[in-house]
Amino acid sequence: MNHLVLGIESSCDETGIGLYDSRAGLLAHTVFSQIDMHAAYGGVVPELASRDHVRRIIPLIREAMAKGGRSLSQITAIAYTTGPGLAGALLVGASVAEALATSLSVLALPVHHLEGHLLSPMLATEPPHFPFVALLVSGGHTQVMRVDGVGKYELLGESVDDAAGEAFDKTAKLLGLPYPGGPVLARLAAQGVPGRFKLPRPMIHSGDLNFSFSGLKTAVLTAARQPGFLPDQQADLAAEFQEAVVDVLCAKAIAAIRQTGLKQLVVAGGVGANVRLRERLRDEMARRGGRVYFPELEFCSDNGAMIAFAGAMHLMAGRQPAERGGSFAVRPRWPLAEVSG
Ligand code: KG4
Ligand code: ZN
């Protein structure tokens, strides 16, 4: 059976719409980023995020339908991010998706945001195949998972405190860099030399697949406050910070590859856009006769294409969503391992 799935993402500060056809692939996607609006406050303001999703969502759906050359009446299901994320922001996408699905008499499919990220490398022209190890590195999560199929996710390790993206963002803020800090800090790091400052590699020898990144920002702050620290040393400090995060992410991802005996590593989430992380993982996996897969850059950050795709994958795997008697809820906190195929 052919499925035409509309995907809706509104968990944080991007409104994203995707249109995925199970035979023809991704037909269109549209996204609006609220970065400029939140920049004035130095971070995401949840209430402003919700209001902006309300403003953008319908025009973005119209635009995606027009780009994809399909009409609403051809849609067979609507997938939307149910969580994790900001409650108010999630509710905007959920209400629009459920209302539209009811009016079109089609299925509404709740999708886990991280599942969207995790499957997004499969939208690439050379996709990975199950089973694989996934390194999920977003603003809110750092997790290593074994993925055996759609809905078959085993958590192997995760951050016990800050996520890698969060560590980038918080460290950038401490260094006085503008929001959104992660990519700005990464650009600064590219101009510096790692090793001139010495930062710890937290939990690198812990013997498990867990991470801890919250201490790094304090170590950066301590270094930046040393008497004699010059502004033009900031790039070197940023480079050492990035190298510390990348060292730990690589070490744990490779340990998961060794532990599972799998040959494919999939990296997903916003930090997956980090150039240094991409370089290092490519080298490390090639040396082991394996391969690393990344989402296309436009699918690293939040988008609706990955949600439409995750919904379509569940439909193609024969999953029917649980009967909810006309009601729906969002799940601002929702462990990925609770998603089942
Ligand atoms: O997956 P994502 O778009 O949103 C969440 O679901 O959280 O990830 C956003 C995170 C932010 O913390 C951002 O700073 C980080 O990804 N990020 C980066 C880079 N680009 C985005 N971190 C390091 N280097 C980058 N180039
Ligand atoms: Zn995300």
Short mmCIF file of C-alpha atoms and ligand atoms in Angstrom, two decimals:
data_model
loop_
_atom_site.label_atom_id
_atom_site.label_comp_id
_atom_site.label_asym_id
_atom_site.label_seq_id
_atom_site.Cartn_x
_atom_site.Cartn_y
_atom_site.Cartn_z
CA MET A 1 0.00 0.00 0.00
CA ASN A 2 1.20 3.49 -0.81
CA HIS A 3 1.38 6.01 2.02
CA LEU A 4 1.48 9.79 1.68
CA VAL A 5 2.48 11.14 5.08
CA LEU A 6 2.42 14.75 6.19
CA GLY A 7 4.92 15.32 9.02
CA ILE A 8 4.69 18.12 11.59
CA GLU A 9 7.52 19.15 13.91
CA SER A 10 7.06 21.85 16.57
CA SER A 11 8.93 20.58 19.64
CA CYS A 12 11.24 23.55 20.13
CA ASP A 13 12.20 26.57 18.03
CA GLU A 14 11.69 25.28 14.49
CA THR A 15 8.35 24.77 12.78
CA GLY A 16 8.94 22.00 10.26
CA ILE A 17 6.66 20.33 7.73
CA GLY A 18 7.51 17.30 5.57
CA LEU A 19 5.66 15.40 2.87
CA TYR A 20 6.85 11.82 2.38
CA ASP A 21 5.57 9.34 -0.16
CA SER A 22 6.42 5.70 0.61
CA ARG A 23 7.15 5.00 -3.08
CA ALA A 24 8.51 8.30 -4.39
CA GLY A 25 10.40 9.35 -1.21
CA LEU A 26 10.53 12.87 0.20
CA LEU A 27 8.41 15.19 -1.95
CA ALA A 28 8.89 18.45 -0.07
CA HIS A 29 9.76 19.99 3.26
CA THR A 30 9.50 23.48 4.67
CA VAL A 31 10.96 24.86 7.85
CA PHE A 32 10.93 28.13 9.72
CA SER A 33 13.58 28.75 12.36
CA GLN A 34 12.77 31.10 15.25
CA ILE A 35 16.47 31.69 16.01
CA ASP A 36 16.35 35.42 15.23
CA MET A 37 13.36 35.91 17.53
CA HIS A 38 14.95 34.10 20.51
CA ALA A 39 18.43 35.59 19.95
CA ALA A 40 17.41 38.82 21.68
CA TYR A 41 16.82 36.80 24.90
CA GLY A 42 19.94 34.60 24.63
CA GLY A 43 17.87 31.40 24.54
CA VAL A 44 14.51 29.87 23.65
CA VAL A 45 11.53 31.57 25.35
CA PRO A 46 8.87 28.80 25.45
CA GLU A 47 5.77 31.03 25.31
CA LEU A 48 7.13 33.00 22.33
CA ALA A 49 8.00 29.70 20.64
CA SER A 50 4.41 28.39 20.97
CA ARG A 51 2.92 31.62 19.63
CA ASP A 52 5.23 31.64 16.65
CA HIS A 53 4.41 28.00 15.81
CA VAL A 54 0.74 29.05 15.72
CA ARG A 55 1.58 31.82 13.24
CA ARG A 56 3.76 29.69 10.92
CA ILE A 57 2.27 26.23 10.85
CA ILE A 58 -0.64 26.58 8.41
CA PRO A 59 1.26 28.65 5.80
CA LEU A 60 4.14 26.14 6.01
CA ILE A 61 1.75 23.20 5.45
CA ARG A 62 0.28 25.01 2.42
CA GLU A 63 3.75 25.70 1.06
CA ALA A 64 4.87 22.07 1.50
CA MET A 65 1.75 20.75 -0.22
CA ALA A 66 2.27 23.14 -3.14
CA LYS A 67 5.98 22.26 -3.43
CA GLY A 68 5.18 18.55 -3.29
CA GLY A 69 2.46 18.92 -5.92
CA ARG A 70 -0.15 17.06 -3.87
CA SER A 71 -3.49 18.05 -2.40
CA LEU A 72 -4.63 17.52 1.19
CA SER A 73 -7.16 14.94 -0.01
CA GLN A 74 -4.29 12.66 -1.13
CA ILE A 75 -2.73 12.47 2.35
CA THR A 76 -3.12 9.06 4.01
CA ALA A 77 -1.65 9.88 7.45
CA ILE A 78 -0.36 12.80 9.53
CA ALA A 79 2.67 12.21 11.73
CA TYR A 80 3.52 14.74 14.41
CA THR A 81 6.10 15.15 17.16
CA THR A 82 4.46 14.20 20.45
CA GLY A 83 7.60 14.65 22.56
CA PRO A 84 10.05 15.18 24.06
CA GLY A 85 10.09 18.97 23.86
CA LEU A 86 8.39 22.12 25.14
CA ALA A 87 4.81 21.31 26.18
CA GLY A 88 3.18 24.41 24.66
CA ALA A 89 5.15 24.14 21.42
CA LEU A 90 4.32 20.43 21.07
CA LEU A 91 0.63 21.18 21.64
CA VAL A 92 0.52 23.46 18.59
CA GLY A 93 1.72 20.72 16.23
CA ALA A 94 -0.38 18.07 17.97
CA SER A 95 -3.62 20.08 17.78
CA VAL A 96 -3.14 20.99 14.12
CA ALA A 97 -2.21 17.40 13.21
CA GLU A 98 -5.10 15.84 15.11
CA ALA A 99 -7.64 18.37 13.81
CA LEU A 100 -6.46 18.00 10.21
CA ALA A 101 -6.40 14.20 10.49
CA THR A 102 -9.96 14.18 11.87
CA SER A 103 -11.23 16.49 9.13
CA LEU A 104 -9.56 14.37 6.42
CA SER A 105 -10.53 11.05 8.10
CA VAL A 106 -6.92 9.84 8.07
CA LEU A 107 -4.62 8.40 10.74
CA ALA A 108 -2.81 10.71 13.16
CA LEU A 109 0.53 9.19 14.14
CA PRO A 110 2.34 10.39 17.27
CA VAL A 111 6.11 10.32 16.64
CA HIS A 112 9.03 10.53 19.08
CA HIS A 113 11.25 13.50 18.20
CA LEU A 114 14.49 11.53 18.72
CA GLU A 115 13.19 8.70 16.56
CA GLY A 116 12.85 11.29 13.81
CA HIS A 117 16.49 12.33 14.30
CA LEU A 118 17.64 8.72 14.55
CA LEU A 119 16.04 7.66 11.27
CA SER A 120 16.92 10.89 9.40
CA PRO A 121 20.21 9.52 7.92
CA MET A 122 18.01 7.03 6.05
CA LEU A 123 16.69 9.96 3.97
CA ALA A 124 20.15 10.24 2.36
CA THR A 125 20.92 8.81 -1.08
CA GLU A 126 23.18 6.13 0.48
CA PRO A 127 21.27 5.14 3.60
CA PRO A 128 22.45 2.80 6.38
CA HIS A 129 20.65 -0.51 6.91
CA PHE A 130 19.46 -2.09 10.16
CA PRO A 131 21.03 -3.04 12.50
CA PHE A 132 23.28 -0.13 13.43
CA VAL A 133 24.63 1.80 16.39
CA ALA A 134 23.21 5.32 16.69
CA LEU A 135 24.89 8.26 18.38
CA LEU A 136 22.15 10.78 19.10
CA VAL A 137 23.59 14.19 19.85
CA SER A 138 21.03 16.96 20.12
CA GLY A 139 20.52 19.97 22.34
CA GLY A 140 18.66 17.95 24.95
CA HIS A 141 20.01 14.41 24.57
CA THR A 142 23.25 12.48 24.20
CA GLN A 143 22.53 8.79 23.81
CA VAL A 144 24.11 5.70 22.27
CA MET A 145 21.55 3.20 21.01
CA ARG A 146 21.50 -0.15 19.32
CA VAL A 147 18.92 0.02 16.52
CA ASP A 148 17.63 -3.29 15.16
CA GLY A 149 14.67 -1.95 13.21
CA VAL A 150 11.86 0.60 13.32
CA GLY A 151 10.78 0.82 16.97
CA LYS A 152 13.55 -1.53 18.12
CA TYR A 153 15.77 0.78 20.11
CA GLU A 154 18.01 -0.36 22.95
CA LEU A 155 19.63 2.34 25.06
CA LEU A 156 23.31 1.48 25.61
CA GLY A 157 24.40 4.67 27.34
CA GLU A 158 23.54 8.34 27.83
CA SER A 159 24.63 11.57 29.46
CA VAL A 160 24.21 11.65 33.21
CA ASP A 161 23.96 15.46 33.12
CA ASP A 162 24.24 17.98 30.23
CA ALA A 163 23.80 16.86 26.63
CA ALA A 164 26.68 17.54 24.21
CA GLY A 165 24.69 20.29 22.43
CA GLU A 166 23.76 21.83 25.77
CA ALA A 167 27.46 21.84 26.75
CA PHE A 168 28.30 23.68 23.49
CA ASP A 169 25.49 26.19 24.09
CA LYS A 170 26.31 26.84 27.77
CA THR A 171 30.05 27.12 27.14
CA ALA A 172 29.42 29.55 24.28
CA LYS A 173 27.31 31.68 26.61
CA LEU A 174 30.06 31.70 29.26
CA LEU A 175 32.51 32.90 26.62
CA GLY A 176 30.11 35.69 25.68
CA LEU A 177 29.29 34.27 22.23
CA PRO A 178 25.88 35.02 20.71
CA TYR A 179 22.93 32.58 20.62
CA PRO A 180 22.69 29.94 19.23
CA GLY A 181 26.02 29.15 20.83
CA GLY A 182 26.84 25.67 19.52
CA PRO A 183 27.54 26.46 15.86
CA VAL A 184 29.19 29.81 16.77
CA LEU A 185 31.54 28.06 19.21
CA ALA A 186 32.32 25.41 16.56
CA ARG A 187 33.24 28.15 14.06
CA LEU A 188 35.52 29.81 16.62
CA ALA A 189 37.10 26.42 17.40
CA ALA A 190 38.00 25.99 13.73
CA GLN A 191 40.30 29.03 14.06
CA GLY A 192 42.09 27.70 17.15
CA VAL A 193 44.52 24.94 18.01
CA PRO A 194 43.49 22.20 20.45
CA GLY A 195 46.04 21.20 23.10
CA ARG A 196 47.29 24.70 23.97
CA PHE A 197 44.86 24.56 26.87
CA LYS A 198 44.26 21.30 28.71
CA LEU A 199 40.69 20.30 29.48
CA PRO A 200 39.46 17.00 30.96
CA ARG A 201 37.80 14.21 28.92
CA PRO A 202 35.02 13.41 31.41
CA MET A 203 34.16 9.72 31.89
CA ILE A 204 36.29 8.65 28.93
CA HIS A 205 37.66 5.73 30.98
CA SER A 206 34.44 4.99 32.90
CA GLY A 207 34.14 1.55 31.30
CA ASP A 208 30.51 2.16 30.34
CA LEU A 209 28.81 4.08 27.54
CA ASN A 210 27.64 7.00 29.65
CA PHE A 211 28.73 10.62 29.30
CA SER A 212 29.09 13.68 31.52
CA PHE A 213 29.55 17.12 30.00
CA SER A 214 28.49 19.54 32.74
CA GLY A 215 32.00 19.84 34.25
CA LEU A 216 33.54 21.00 30.98
CA LYS A 217 31.89 24.41 30.97
CA THR A 218 33.26 25.09 34.47
CA ALA A 219 36.74 24.01 33.32
CA VAL A 220 36.45 26.42 30.36
CA LEU A 221 35.34 29.24 32.65
CA THR A 222 38.23 28.59 35.06
CA ALA A 223 40.72 28.70 32.16
CA ALA A 224 39.20 31.90 30.75
CA ARG A 225 39.42 33.60 34.17
CA GLN A 226 43.13 32.90 34.69
CA PRO A 227 45.14 36.09 35.00
CA GLY A 228 46.90 36.70 31.70
CA PHE A 229 44.18 35.07 29.57
CA LEU A 230 43.99 37.11 26.37
CA PRO A 231 40.90 37.52 24.17
CA ASP A 232 42.80 36.13 21.18
CA GLN A 233 43.32 32.87 23.10
CA GLN A 234 39.56 32.24 23.01
CA ALA A 235 39.79 30.32 19.75
CA ASP A 236 42.38 27.93 21.24
CA LEU A 237 40.18 27.38 24.29
CA ALA A 238 37.15 26.76 22.06
CA ALA A 239 39.20 24.30 19.96
CA GLU A 240 40.28 22.39 23.07
CA PHE A 241 36.67 22.31 24.34
CA GLN A 242 35.43 20.96 21.02
CA GLU A 243 38.25 18.39 20.94
CA ALA A 244 37.36 17.22 24.46
CA VAL A 245 33.69 16.70 23.53
CA VAL A 246 34.60 15.02 20.24
CA ASP A 247 37.18 12.74 21.96
CA VAL A 248 34.57 11.48 24.42
CA LEU A 249 31.80 11.10 21.80
CA CYS A 250 34.19 9.16 19.51
CA ALA A 251 35.52 6.95 22.29
CA LYS A 252 32.03 5.92 23.41
CA ALA A 253 30.65 5.47 19.90
CA ILE A 254 33.59 3.23 18.98
CA ALA A 255 33.22 1.31 22.27
CA ALA A 256 29.56 0.68 21.33
CA ILE A 257 30.66 -0.56 17.89
CA ARG A 258 33.13 -2.93 19.55
CA GLN A 259 30.59 -4.09 22.13
CA THR A 260 27.84 -4.83 19.60
CA GLY A 261 30.10 -6.12 16.80
CA LEU A 262 28.16 -3.93 14.33
CA LYS A 263 29.86 -2.14 11.43
CA GLN A 264 27.57 0.85 10.86
CA LEU A 265 27.43 3.96 12.99
CA VAL A 266 24.67 6.50 12.49
CA VAL A 267 25.02 10.01 13.91
CA ALA A 268 21.94 12.18 14.30
CA GLY A 269 20.86 15.43 15.97
CA GLY A 270 22.11 19.00 15.80
CA VAL A 271 25.68 18.27 16.99
CA GLY A 272 25.91 15.84 14.07
CA ALA A 273 26.53 18.99 11.98
CA ASN A 274 29.87 19.49 13.77
CA VAL A 275 32.62 19.26 11.17
CA ARG A 276 35.31 18.02 13.57
CA LEU A 277 33.02 15.26 14.90
CA ARG A 278 32.25 14.18 11.33
CA GLU A 279 35.95 14.07 10.39
CA ARG A 280 37.00 12.11 13.45
CA LEU A 281 34.19 9.54 13.24
CA ARG A 282 34.80 9.02 9.51
CA ASP A 283 38.49 8.27 10.20
CA GLU A 284 37.83 6.05 13.22
CA MET A 285 35.15 3.97 11.47
CA ALA A 286 37.17 3.65 8.24
CA ARG A 287 40.13 2.38 10.27
CA ARG A 288 37.87 -0.34 11.66
CA GLY A 289 36.48 -1.36 8.28
CA GLY A 290 33.11 0.18 9.14
CA ARG A 291 31.21 3.22 8.02
CA VAL A 292 29.57 6.24 9.57
CA TYR A 293 26.37 7.79 8.25
CA PHE A 294 25.19 11.34 8.84
CA PRO A 295 21.94 13.04 7.92
CA GLU A 296 22.11 15.58 5.10
CA LEU A 297 22.99 18.91 6.76
CA GLU A 298 19.47 20.29 6.27
CA PHE A 299 18.11 17.31 8.27
CA CYS A 300 20.57 17.63 11.18
CA SER A 301 18.55 20.32 12.90
CA ASP A 302 14.84 19.99 13.64
CA ASN A 303 12.64 19.48 10.58
CA GLY A 304 9.35 17.97 9.49
CA ALA A 305 10.84 15.63 6.87
CA MET A 306 12.28 13.33 9.55
CA ILE A 307 8.90 13.19 11.32
CA ALA A 308 7.01 12.38 8.10
CA PHE A 309 9.65 9.72 7.34
CA ALA A 310 9.48 8.14 10.83
CA GLY A 311 5.67 8.00 10.54
CA ALA A 312 5.92 6.39 7.10
CA MET A 313 8.47 3.84 8.38
CA HIS A 314 6.05 2.78 11.12
CA LEU A 315 3.20 2.48 8.62
CA MET A 316 5.38 0.46 6.23
CA ALA A 317 6.30 -1.81 9.17
CA GLY A 318 2.57 -2.41 9.66
CA ARG A 319 2.19 -0.48 12.91
CA GLN A 320 -1.23 0.94 13.73
CA PRO A 321 -1.31 3.61 16.44
CA ALA A 322 -3.14 2.71 19.66
CA GLU A 323 -6.85 3.63 19.74
CA ARG A 324 -7.09 6.90 21.69
CA GLY A 325 -10.83 7.46 21.60
CA GLY A 326 -10.54 10.89 19.99
CA SER A 327 -8.25 12.30 22.68
CA PHE A 328 -4.54 13.09 22.42
CA ALA A 329 -1.71 14.21 24.68
CA VAL A 330 1.84 15.44 24.28
CA ARG A 331 4.79 13.95 26.18
CA PRO A 332 7.33 16.67 27.03
CA ARG A 333 9.45 13.90 28.64
CA TRP A 334 9.46 10.57 26.83
CA PRO A 335 12.30 7.98 26.84
CA LEU A 336 13.00 6.72 23.30
CA ALA A 337 13.38 3.11 24.49
CA GLU A 338 9.61 3.20 25.28
CA VAL A 339 8.82 3.47 21.57
CA SER A 340 7.99 0.04 20.18
CA GLY A 341 7.63 -1.33 16.69
O1 KG4 B 1 18.77 18.36 17.24
P1 KG4 B 1 18.72 19.82 17.45
O2 KG4 B 1 18.52 20.72 16.27
O3 KG4 B 1 17.63 20.22 18.48
C1 KG4 B 1 17.27 19.40 19.54
O4 KG4 B 1 16.45 18.48 19.32
O5 KG4 B 1 17.85 19.63 20.63
O6 KG4 B 1 20.11 20.19 18.16
C2 KG4 B 1 20.43 21.49 18.53
C3 KG4 B 1 21.80 21.44 19.20
C4 KG4 B 1 22.12 22.76 19.88
O7 KG4 B 1 22.58 22.51 21.19
C5 KG4 B 1 23.23 23.34 18.99
O8 KG4 B 1 24.12 24.15 19.69
C6 KG4 B 1 23.91 22.08 18.52
O9 KG4 B 1 22.84 21.19 18.27
N1 KG4 B 1 24.71 22.31 17.30
C7 KG4 B 1 26.04 22.18 17.24
C8 KG4 B 1 26.42 22.49 15.91
N2 KG4 B 1 25.29 22.82 15.21
C9 KG4 B 1 24.24 22.69 16.08
N3 KG4 B 1 26.94 21.81 18.16
C10 KG4 B 1 28.22 21.74 17.78
N4 KG4 B 1 28.66 22.03 16.55
C11 KG4 B 1 27.80 22.41 15.58
N5 KG4 B 1 28.24 22.70 14.36
ZN ZN B 2 15.93 17.85 17.66
#
